[in-house]
Coordinates of N, CA and C in Angstrom, one line a residue:
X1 N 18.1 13.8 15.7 CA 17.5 12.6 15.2 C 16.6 12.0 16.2
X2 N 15.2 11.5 16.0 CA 14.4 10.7 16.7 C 14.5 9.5 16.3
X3 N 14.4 9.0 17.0 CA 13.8 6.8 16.4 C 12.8 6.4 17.5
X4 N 11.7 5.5 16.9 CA 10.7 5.2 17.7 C 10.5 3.7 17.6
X5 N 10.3 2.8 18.2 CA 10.5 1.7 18.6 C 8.7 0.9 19.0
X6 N 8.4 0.9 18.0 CA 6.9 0.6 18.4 C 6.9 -0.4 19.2
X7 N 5.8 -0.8 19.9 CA 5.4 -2.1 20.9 C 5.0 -2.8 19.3
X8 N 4.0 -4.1 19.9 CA 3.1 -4.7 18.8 C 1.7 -4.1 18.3
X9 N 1.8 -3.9 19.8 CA 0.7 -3.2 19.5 C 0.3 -1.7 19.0
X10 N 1.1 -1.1 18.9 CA 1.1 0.2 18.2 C 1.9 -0.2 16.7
X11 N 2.4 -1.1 16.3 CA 2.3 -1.0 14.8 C 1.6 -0.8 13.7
X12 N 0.2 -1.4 13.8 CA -0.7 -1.2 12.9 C -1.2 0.4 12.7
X13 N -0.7 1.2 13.6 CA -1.4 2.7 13.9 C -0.1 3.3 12.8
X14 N 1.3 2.8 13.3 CA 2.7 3.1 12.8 C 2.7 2.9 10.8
X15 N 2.4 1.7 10.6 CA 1.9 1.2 9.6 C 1.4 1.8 8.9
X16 N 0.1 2.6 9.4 CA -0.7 3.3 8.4 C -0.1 4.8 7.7
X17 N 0.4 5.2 9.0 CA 1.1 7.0 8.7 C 2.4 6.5 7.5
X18 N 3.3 5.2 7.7 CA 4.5 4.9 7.1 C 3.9 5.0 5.7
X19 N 2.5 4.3 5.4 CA 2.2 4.0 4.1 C 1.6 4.9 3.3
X20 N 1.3 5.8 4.3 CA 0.1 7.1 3.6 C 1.4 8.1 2.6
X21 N 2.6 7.7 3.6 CA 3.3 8.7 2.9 C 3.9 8.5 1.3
X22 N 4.3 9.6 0.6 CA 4.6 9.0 -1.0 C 6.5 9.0 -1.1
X23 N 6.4 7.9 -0.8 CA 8.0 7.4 -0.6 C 8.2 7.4 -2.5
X24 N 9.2 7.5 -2.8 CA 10.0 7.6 -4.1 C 9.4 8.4 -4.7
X25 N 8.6 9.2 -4.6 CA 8.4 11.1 -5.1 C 9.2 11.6 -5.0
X26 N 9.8 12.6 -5.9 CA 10.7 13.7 -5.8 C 10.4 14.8 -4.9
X27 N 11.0 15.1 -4.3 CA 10.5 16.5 -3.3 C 11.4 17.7 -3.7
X28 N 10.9 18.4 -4.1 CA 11.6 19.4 -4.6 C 11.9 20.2 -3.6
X29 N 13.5 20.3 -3.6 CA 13.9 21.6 -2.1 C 14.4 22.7 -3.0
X30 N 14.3 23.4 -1.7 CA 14.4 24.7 -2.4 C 15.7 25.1 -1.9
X31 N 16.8 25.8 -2.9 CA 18.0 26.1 -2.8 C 17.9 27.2 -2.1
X32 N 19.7 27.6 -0.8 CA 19.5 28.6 -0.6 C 20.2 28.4 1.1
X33 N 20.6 29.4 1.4 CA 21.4 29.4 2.7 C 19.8 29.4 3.5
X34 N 20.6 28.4 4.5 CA 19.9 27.8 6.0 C 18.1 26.9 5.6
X35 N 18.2 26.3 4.3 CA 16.8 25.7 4.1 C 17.4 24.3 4.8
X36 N 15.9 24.0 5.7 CA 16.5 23.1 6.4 C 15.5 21.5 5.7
X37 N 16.2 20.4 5.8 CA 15.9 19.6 5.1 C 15.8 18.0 6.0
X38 N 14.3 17.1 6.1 CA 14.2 16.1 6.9 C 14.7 15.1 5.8
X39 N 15.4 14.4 6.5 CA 15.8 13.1 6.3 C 14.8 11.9 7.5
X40 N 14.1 11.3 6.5 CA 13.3 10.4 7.1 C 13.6 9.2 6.7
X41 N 14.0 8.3 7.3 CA 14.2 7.0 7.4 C 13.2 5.6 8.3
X42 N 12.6 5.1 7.3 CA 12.0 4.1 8.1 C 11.9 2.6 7.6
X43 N 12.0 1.7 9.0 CA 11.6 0.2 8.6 C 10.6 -0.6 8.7
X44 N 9.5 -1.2 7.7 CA 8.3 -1.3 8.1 C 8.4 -2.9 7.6
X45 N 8.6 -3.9 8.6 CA 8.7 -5.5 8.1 C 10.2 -6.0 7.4
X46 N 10.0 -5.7 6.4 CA 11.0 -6.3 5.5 C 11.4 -5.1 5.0
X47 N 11.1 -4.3 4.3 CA 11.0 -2.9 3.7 C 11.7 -1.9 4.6
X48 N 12.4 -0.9 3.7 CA 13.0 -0.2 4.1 C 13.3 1.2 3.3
X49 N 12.5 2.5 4.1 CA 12.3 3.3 2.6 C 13.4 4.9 3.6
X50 N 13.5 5.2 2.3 CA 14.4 6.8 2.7 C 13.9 8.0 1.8
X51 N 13.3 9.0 2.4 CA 13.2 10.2 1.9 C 14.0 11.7 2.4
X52 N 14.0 12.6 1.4 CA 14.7 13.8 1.7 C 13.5 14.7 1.5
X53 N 13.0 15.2 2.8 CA 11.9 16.6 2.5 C 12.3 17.8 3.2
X54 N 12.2 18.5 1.8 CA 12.5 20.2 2.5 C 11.9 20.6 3.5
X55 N 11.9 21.7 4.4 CA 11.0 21.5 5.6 C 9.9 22.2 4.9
X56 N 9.8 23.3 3.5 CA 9.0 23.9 2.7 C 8.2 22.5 2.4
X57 N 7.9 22.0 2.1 CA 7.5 20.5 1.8 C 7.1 19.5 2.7
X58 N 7.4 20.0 4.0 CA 6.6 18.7 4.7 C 5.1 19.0 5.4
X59 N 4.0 18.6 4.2 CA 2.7 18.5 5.0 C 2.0 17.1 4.8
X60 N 1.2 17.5 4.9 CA 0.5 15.9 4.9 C 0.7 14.7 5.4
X61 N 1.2 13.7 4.8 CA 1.4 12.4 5.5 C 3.2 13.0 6.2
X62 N 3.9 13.3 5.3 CA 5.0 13.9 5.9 C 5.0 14.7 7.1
X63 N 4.3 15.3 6.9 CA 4.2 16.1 8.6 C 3.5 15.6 9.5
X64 N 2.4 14.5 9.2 CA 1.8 13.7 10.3 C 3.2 12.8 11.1
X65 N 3.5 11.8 9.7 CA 5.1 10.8 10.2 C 5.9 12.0 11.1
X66 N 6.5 12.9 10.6 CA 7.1 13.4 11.7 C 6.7 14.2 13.1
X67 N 5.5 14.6 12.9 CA 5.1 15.0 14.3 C 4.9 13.5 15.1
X68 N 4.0 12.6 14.8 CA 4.3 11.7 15.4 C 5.3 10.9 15.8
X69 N 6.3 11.1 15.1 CA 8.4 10.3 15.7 C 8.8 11.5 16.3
X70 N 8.2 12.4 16.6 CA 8.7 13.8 17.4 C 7.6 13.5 18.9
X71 N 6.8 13.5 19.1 CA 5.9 13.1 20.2 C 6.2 12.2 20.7
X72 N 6.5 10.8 20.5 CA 6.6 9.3 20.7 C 7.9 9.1 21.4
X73 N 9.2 9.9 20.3 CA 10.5 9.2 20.2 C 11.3 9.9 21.1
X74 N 12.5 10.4 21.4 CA 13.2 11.3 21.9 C 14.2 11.4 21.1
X75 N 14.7 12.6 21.1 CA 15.9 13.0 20.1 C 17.3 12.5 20.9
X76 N 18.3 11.7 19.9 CA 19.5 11.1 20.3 C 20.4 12.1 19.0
X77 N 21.6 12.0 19.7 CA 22.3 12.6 18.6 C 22.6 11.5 17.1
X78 N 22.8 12.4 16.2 CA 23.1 11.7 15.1 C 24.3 11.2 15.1
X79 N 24.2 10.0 14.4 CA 25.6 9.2 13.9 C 26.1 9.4 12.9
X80 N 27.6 9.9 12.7 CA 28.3 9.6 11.9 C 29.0 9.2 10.8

């Protein structure tokens, strides 16, 4: 798991990639031993959105958000 902790000043940059993405689309995953699947979780102000993308499925705004929380953040282990 990564988490990224923007300054102030890197929000509005944060902001734009959170929004570009299409939060409450269905992402169709594909069934099947070892498909591996992002769970993206983010907080933008008051808002708070959650997606499930197959890794077959992550391009565009989805794969910008996570190459960028992958560059930025450092990976902690998952909780529980």
């Amino acid at each position: 798991m990564w988490t990224v902790a923007p300054s102030p000043a890197e929000s509005p940059n944060w902001a734009l990639l959170i929004e570009r993405c299409p939060w409450g689309n269905e992402s169709s995953t594909q069934r099947g031993a070892d498909r591996f699947v992002w769970r993206i979780r983010v907080q933008l102000h008051d808002d708070q959105h959650e997606q499930v993308v197959s890794d077959a499925n992550l391009s565009g705004p989805w794969r910008e958000l996570v190459d960028a929380v992958r560059a930025a953040g450092s990976p902690r282990p998952a909780s529980t």
